[in-house]
Short mmCIF file of C-alpha atoms and ligand atoms in Angstrom, two decimals:
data_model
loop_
_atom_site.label_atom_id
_atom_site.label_comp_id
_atom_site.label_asym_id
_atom_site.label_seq_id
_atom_site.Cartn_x
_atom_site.Cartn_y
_atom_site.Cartn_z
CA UNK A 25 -32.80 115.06 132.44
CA UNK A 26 -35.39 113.22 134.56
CA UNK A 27 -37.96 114.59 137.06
CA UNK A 28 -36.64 114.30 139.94
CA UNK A 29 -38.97 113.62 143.16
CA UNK A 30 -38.42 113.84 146.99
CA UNK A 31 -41.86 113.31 148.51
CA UNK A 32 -44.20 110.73 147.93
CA UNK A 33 -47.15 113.24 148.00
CA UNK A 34 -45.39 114.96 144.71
CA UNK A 35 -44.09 112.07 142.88
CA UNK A 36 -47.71 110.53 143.56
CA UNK A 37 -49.56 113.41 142.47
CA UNK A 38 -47.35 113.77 139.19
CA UNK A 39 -47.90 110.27 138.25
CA UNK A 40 -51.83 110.57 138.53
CA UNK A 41 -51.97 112.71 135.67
CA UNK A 42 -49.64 110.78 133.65
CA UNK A 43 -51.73 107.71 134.20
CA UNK A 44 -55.30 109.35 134.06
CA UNK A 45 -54.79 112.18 131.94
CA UNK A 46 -52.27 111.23 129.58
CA UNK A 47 -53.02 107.48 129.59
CA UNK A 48 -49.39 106.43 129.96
CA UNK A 49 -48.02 103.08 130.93
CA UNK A 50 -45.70 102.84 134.20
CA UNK A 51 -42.20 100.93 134.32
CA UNK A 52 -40.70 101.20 137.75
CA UNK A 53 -37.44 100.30 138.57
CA UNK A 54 -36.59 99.89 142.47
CA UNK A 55 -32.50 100.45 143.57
CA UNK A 56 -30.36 101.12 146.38
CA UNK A 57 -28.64 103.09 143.79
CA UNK A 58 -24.87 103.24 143.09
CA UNK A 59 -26.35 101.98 139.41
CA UNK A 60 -24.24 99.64 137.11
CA UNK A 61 -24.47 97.80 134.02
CA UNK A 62 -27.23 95.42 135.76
CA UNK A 63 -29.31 98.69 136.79
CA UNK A 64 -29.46 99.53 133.11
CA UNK A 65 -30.61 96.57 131.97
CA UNK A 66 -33.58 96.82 134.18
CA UNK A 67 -34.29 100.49 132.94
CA UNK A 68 -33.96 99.28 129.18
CA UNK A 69 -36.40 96.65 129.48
CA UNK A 70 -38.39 98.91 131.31
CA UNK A 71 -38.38 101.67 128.34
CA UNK A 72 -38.86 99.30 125.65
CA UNK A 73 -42.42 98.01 127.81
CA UNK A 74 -43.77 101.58 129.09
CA UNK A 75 -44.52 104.45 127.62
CA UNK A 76 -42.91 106.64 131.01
CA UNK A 77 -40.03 104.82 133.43
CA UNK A 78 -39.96 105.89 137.50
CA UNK A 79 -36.56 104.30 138.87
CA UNK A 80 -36.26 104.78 142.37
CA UNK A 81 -33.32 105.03 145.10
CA UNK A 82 -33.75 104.55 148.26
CA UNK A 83 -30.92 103.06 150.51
CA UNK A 84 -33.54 101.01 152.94
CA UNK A 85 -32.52 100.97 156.09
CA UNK A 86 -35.49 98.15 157.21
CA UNK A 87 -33.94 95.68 155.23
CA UNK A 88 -30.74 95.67 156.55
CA UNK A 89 -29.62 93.78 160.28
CA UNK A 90 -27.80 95.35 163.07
CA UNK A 91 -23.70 94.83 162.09
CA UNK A 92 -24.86 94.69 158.56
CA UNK A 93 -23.32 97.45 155.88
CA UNK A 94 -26.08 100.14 155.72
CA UNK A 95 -23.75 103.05 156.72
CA UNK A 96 -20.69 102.10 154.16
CA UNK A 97 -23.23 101.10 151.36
CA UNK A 98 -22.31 103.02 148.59
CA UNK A 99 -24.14 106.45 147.49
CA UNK A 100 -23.56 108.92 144.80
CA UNK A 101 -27.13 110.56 144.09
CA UNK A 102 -25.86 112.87 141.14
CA UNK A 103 -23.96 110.42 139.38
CA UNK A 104 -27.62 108.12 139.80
CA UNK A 105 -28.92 110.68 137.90
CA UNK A 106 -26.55 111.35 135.34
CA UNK A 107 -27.02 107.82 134.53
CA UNK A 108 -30.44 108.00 134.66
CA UNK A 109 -30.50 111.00 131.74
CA UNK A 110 -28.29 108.98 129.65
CA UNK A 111 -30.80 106.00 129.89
CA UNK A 112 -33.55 108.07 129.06
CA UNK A 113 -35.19 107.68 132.46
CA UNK A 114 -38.37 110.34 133.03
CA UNK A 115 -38.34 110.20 136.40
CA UNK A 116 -36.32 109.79 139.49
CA UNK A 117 -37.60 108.92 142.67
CA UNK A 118 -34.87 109.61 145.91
CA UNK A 119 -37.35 109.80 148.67
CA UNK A 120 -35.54 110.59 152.49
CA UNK A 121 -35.71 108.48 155.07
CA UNK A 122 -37.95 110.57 157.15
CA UNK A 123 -40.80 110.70 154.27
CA UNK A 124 -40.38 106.81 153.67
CA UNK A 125 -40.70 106.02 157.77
CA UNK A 126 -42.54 108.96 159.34
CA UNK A 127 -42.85 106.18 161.99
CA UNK A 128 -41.42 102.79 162.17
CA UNK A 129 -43.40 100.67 160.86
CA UNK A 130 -45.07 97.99 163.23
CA UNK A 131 -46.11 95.82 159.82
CA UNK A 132 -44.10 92.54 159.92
CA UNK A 133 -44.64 90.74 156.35
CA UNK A 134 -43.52 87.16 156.33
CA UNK A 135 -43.96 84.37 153.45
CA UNK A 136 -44.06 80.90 155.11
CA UNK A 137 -41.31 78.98 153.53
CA UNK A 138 -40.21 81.82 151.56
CA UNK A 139 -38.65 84.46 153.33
CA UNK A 140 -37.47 82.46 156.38
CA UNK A 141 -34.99 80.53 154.21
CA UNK A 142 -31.40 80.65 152.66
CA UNK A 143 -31.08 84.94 152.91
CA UNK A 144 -34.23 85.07 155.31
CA UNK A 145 -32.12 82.59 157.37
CA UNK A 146 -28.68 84.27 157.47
CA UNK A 147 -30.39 87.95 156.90
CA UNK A 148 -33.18 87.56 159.73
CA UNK A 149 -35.86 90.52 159.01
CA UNK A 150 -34.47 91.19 155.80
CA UNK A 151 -37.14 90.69 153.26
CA UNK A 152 -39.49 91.92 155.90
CA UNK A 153 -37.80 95.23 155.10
CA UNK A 154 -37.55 94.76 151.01
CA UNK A 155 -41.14 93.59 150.94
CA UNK A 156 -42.33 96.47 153.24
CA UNK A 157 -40.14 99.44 150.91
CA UNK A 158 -41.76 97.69 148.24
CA UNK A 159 -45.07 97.43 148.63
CA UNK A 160 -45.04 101.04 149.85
CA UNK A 161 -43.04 101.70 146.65
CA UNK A 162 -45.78 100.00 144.87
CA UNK A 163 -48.53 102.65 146.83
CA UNK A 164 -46.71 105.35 146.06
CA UNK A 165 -45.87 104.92 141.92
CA UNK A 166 -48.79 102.47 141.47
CA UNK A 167 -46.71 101.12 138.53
CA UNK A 168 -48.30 98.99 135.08
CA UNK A 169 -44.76 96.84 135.41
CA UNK A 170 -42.00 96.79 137.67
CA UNK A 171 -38.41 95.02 137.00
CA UNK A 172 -36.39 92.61 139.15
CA UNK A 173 -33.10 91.17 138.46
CA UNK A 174 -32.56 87.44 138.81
CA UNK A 175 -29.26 88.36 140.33
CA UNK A 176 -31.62 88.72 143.93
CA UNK A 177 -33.20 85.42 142.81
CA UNK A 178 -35.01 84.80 146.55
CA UNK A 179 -35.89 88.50 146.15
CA UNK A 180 -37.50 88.33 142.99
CA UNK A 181 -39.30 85.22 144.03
CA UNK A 182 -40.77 86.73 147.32
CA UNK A 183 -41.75 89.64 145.59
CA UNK A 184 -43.32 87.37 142.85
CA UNK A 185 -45.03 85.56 145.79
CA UNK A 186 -46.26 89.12 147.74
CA UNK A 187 -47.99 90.19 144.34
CA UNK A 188 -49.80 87.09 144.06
CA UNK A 189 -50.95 86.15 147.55
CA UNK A 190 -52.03 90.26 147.90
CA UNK A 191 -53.35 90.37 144.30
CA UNK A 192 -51.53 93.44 143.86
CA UNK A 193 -52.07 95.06 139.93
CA UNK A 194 -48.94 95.24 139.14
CA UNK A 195 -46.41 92.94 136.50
CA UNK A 196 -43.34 91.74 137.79
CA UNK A 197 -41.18 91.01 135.06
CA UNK A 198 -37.79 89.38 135.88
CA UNK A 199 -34.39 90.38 134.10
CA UNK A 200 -31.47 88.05 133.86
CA UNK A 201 -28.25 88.86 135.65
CA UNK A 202 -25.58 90.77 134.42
CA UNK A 203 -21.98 90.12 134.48
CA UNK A 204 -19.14 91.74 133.96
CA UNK A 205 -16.61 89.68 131.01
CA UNK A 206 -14.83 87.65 133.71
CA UNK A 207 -18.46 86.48 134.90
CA UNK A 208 -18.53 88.59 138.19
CA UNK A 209 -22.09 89.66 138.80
CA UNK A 210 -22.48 93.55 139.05
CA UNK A 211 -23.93 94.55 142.48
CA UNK A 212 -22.61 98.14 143.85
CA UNK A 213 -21.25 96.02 146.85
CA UNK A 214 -18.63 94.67 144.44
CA UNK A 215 -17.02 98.27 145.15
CA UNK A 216 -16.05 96.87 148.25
CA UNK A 217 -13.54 94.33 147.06
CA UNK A 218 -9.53 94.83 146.75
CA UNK A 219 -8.00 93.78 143.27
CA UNK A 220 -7.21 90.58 145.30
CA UNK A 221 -10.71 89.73 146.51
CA UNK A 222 -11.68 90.52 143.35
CA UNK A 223 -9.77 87.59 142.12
CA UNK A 224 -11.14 85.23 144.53
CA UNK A 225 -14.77 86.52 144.41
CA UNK A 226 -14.47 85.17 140.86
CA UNK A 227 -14.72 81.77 142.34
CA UNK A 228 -18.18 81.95 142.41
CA UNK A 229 -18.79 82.10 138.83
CA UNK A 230 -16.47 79.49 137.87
CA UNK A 231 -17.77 76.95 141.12
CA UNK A 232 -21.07 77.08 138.52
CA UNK A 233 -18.93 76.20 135.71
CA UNK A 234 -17.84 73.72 137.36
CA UNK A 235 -21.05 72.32 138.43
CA UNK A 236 -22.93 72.71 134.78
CA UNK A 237 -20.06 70.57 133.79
CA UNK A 238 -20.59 67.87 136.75
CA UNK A 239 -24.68 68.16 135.48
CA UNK A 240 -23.45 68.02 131.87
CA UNK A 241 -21.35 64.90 132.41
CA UNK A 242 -24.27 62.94 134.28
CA UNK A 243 -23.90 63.95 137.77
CA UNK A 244 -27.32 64.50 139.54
CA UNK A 245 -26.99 64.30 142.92
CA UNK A 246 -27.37 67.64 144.97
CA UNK A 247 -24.78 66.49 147.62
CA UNK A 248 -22.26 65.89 144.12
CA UNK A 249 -22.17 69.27 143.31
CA UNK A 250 -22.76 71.40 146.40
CA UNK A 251 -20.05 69.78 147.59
CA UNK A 252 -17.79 70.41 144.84
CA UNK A 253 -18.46 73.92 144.75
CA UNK A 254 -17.87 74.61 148.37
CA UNK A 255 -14.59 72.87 147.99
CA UNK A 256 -13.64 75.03 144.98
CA UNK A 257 -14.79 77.82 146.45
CA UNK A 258 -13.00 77.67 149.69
CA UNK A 259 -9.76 76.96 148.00
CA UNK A 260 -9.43 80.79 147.08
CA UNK A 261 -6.92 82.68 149.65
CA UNK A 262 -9.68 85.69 150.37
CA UNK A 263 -12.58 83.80 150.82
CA UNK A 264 -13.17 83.99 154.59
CA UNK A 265 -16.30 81.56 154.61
CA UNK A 266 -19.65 80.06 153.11
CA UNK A 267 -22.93 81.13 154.30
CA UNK A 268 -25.22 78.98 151.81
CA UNK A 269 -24.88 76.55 149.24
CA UNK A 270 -28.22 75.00 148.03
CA UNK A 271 -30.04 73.87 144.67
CA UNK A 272 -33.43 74.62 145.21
CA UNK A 273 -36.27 73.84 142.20
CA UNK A 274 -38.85 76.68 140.96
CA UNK A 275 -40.70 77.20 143.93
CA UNK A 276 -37.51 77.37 146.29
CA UNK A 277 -37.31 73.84 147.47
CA UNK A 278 -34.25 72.64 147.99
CA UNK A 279 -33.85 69.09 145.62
CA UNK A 280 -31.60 65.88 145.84
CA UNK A 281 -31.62 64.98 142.40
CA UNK A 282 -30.66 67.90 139.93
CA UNK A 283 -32.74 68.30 136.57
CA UNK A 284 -32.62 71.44 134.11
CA UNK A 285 -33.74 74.89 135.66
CA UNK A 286 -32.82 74.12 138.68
CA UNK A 287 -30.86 77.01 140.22
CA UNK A 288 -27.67 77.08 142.55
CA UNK A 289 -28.24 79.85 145.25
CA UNK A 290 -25.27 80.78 147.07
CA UNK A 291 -23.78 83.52 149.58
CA UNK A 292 -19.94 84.14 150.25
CA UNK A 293 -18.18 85.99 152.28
CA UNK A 294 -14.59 87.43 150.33
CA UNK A 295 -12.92 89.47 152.94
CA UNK A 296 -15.61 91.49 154.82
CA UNK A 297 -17.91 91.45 151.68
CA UNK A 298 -20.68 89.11 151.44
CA UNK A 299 -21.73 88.40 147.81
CA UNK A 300 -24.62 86.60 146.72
CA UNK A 301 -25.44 85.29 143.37
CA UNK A 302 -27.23 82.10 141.24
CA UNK A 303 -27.05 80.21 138.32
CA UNK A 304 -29.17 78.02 136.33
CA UNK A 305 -28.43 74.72 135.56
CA UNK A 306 -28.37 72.93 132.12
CA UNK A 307 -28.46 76.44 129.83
CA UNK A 308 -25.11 77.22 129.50
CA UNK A 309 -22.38 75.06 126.93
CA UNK A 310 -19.26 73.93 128.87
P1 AMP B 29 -30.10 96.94 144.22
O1 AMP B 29 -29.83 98.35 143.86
O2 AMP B 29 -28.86 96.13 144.44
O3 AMP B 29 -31.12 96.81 145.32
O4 AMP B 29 -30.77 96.29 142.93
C1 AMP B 29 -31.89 96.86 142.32
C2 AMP B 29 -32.40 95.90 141.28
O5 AMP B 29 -31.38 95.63 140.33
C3 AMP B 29 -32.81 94.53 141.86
O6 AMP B 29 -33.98 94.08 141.21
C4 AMP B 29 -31.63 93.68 141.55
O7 AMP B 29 -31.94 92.31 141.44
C5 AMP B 29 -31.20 94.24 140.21
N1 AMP B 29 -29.79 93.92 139.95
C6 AMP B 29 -28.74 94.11 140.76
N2 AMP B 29 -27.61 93.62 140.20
C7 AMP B 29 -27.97 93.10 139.01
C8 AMP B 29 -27.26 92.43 137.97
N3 AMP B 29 -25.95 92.21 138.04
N4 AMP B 29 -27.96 92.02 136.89
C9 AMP B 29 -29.30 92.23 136.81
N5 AMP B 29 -30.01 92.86 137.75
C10 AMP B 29 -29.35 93.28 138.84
#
């Protein structure tokens, strides 16, 4: 079973010895908990890289906006855990929100260009909140390495940005996203959907099969293919509406002519459930 912490002061304390005493290398994984397939993936990588792995849960409330889902966002602390111990996890961070924010914080962290687009835009404050829980996450476990999953692609590129700009001495290393067979991306939000949203959050997926086969078949233009997968998109019964559709290049620029690597970022709303998720272009065979 892992260690399980409640206070920073403890799981801080605990972690000094393993680092100074023991000489150990840190992998931390940061969730919101409610772990799936994706969640493992991160704590695998983690264990093959460090020598001790801290995954954390912490539902943040700073990251989400008012009307948002932070109430209904799914919890289940023991059955974290019990996932945890089969992953071979050493130690389990579930700090409460009164030891996280003793105060509110009056720290506003902002990444010109970076956080004030696509989710920034639609989510305003929102990776104000992830990149303050981080960083304080960071403080607190002062990890060698800690994992992000591609699925939050924005995410894992402000965090990327926040390490670099604050040279922070810590590795992010990114993990690709995980899907479940029909090509719907884990996230614990997908608990959310009805066997019929289900079927028409799948639309997102395909729209980027779609599109690698527009890319694959000579199409370059931006407008081309964000076009054509809002159209597909839309066509399914549940989907209630389309918050973002952009191609954007490595650094998060949004381009008019599509080459290889260049991702598709999108958000959806399927019923009351908005789902987020990437893709690629020019890896996959269609
Ligand atoms: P969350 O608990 O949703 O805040 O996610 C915690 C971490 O897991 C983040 O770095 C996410 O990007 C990552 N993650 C969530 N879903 C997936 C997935 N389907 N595949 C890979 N990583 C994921």
């Amino acid at each position: 079973m892992p260690t399980l912490f409640r206070k920073p002061r403890e799981i801080r304390n605990y972690l000094k010895s393993v680092r100074c005493e023991s000489k150990q290398s840190i992998g931390f994984v940061p969730t919101m908990g409610y772990l799936h397939e994706g969640h493992r993936r991160l704590i695998r990588e983690s264990k093959i890289q460090n020598d001790i792995t801290v995954v954390s849960i912490y539902v943040n409330p700073l990251q989400f906006g008012q009307g948002e889902d932070y109430e209904r966002y799914p919890r289940d602390l023991e059955r974290d855990i019990s996932i945890c111990a089969e992953e071979g996890v050493d130690v389990v961070f579930a700090p409460s929100d009164e030891d996280m924010y003793p105060e509110k914080p009056l720290i506003n962290i902002e990444i010109k260009g970076l956080t004030d687009i696509l989710e920034g835009k639609f989510r305003p404050g929102h990776f104000n909140g992830v990149c303050t829980v981080v960083l304080k996450l960071f403080n607190i476990i002062q990890p060698d390495r800690a994992y992000f999953g591609e699925k939050d692609y924005q995410q894992l590129k402000v965090i990327q940005r926040l390490v670099k700009d604050l040279s922070l001495p810590v590795e992010i290393v990114p993990v690709p996203t995980v899907r479940d067979p029909d090509g719907l991306a884990l996230s614990s939000r997908n608990t959310y959907l009805s066997p019929e949203e289900r079927e028409s959050a799948l639309s997102l997926y395909r729209s980027f099969l779609l599109a690698e086969k527009l890319f694959k078949s000579g199409n370059t233009d931006a407008n081309l293919l964000k076009e054509a997968i809002r159209e597909f998109i839309l066509k399914h019964p549940r989907v209630k509406g389309i918050d973002y559709v952009e191609i954007i290049d490595q650094d998060l620029k949004p381009v008019s002519e599509v080459k290889i690597g260049d991702r598709i970022l999108l958000a959806v709303w399927v019923g009351n459930t908005r789902l987020i998720d990437n893709w690629r272009l020019g890896d996959a065979k269609v």
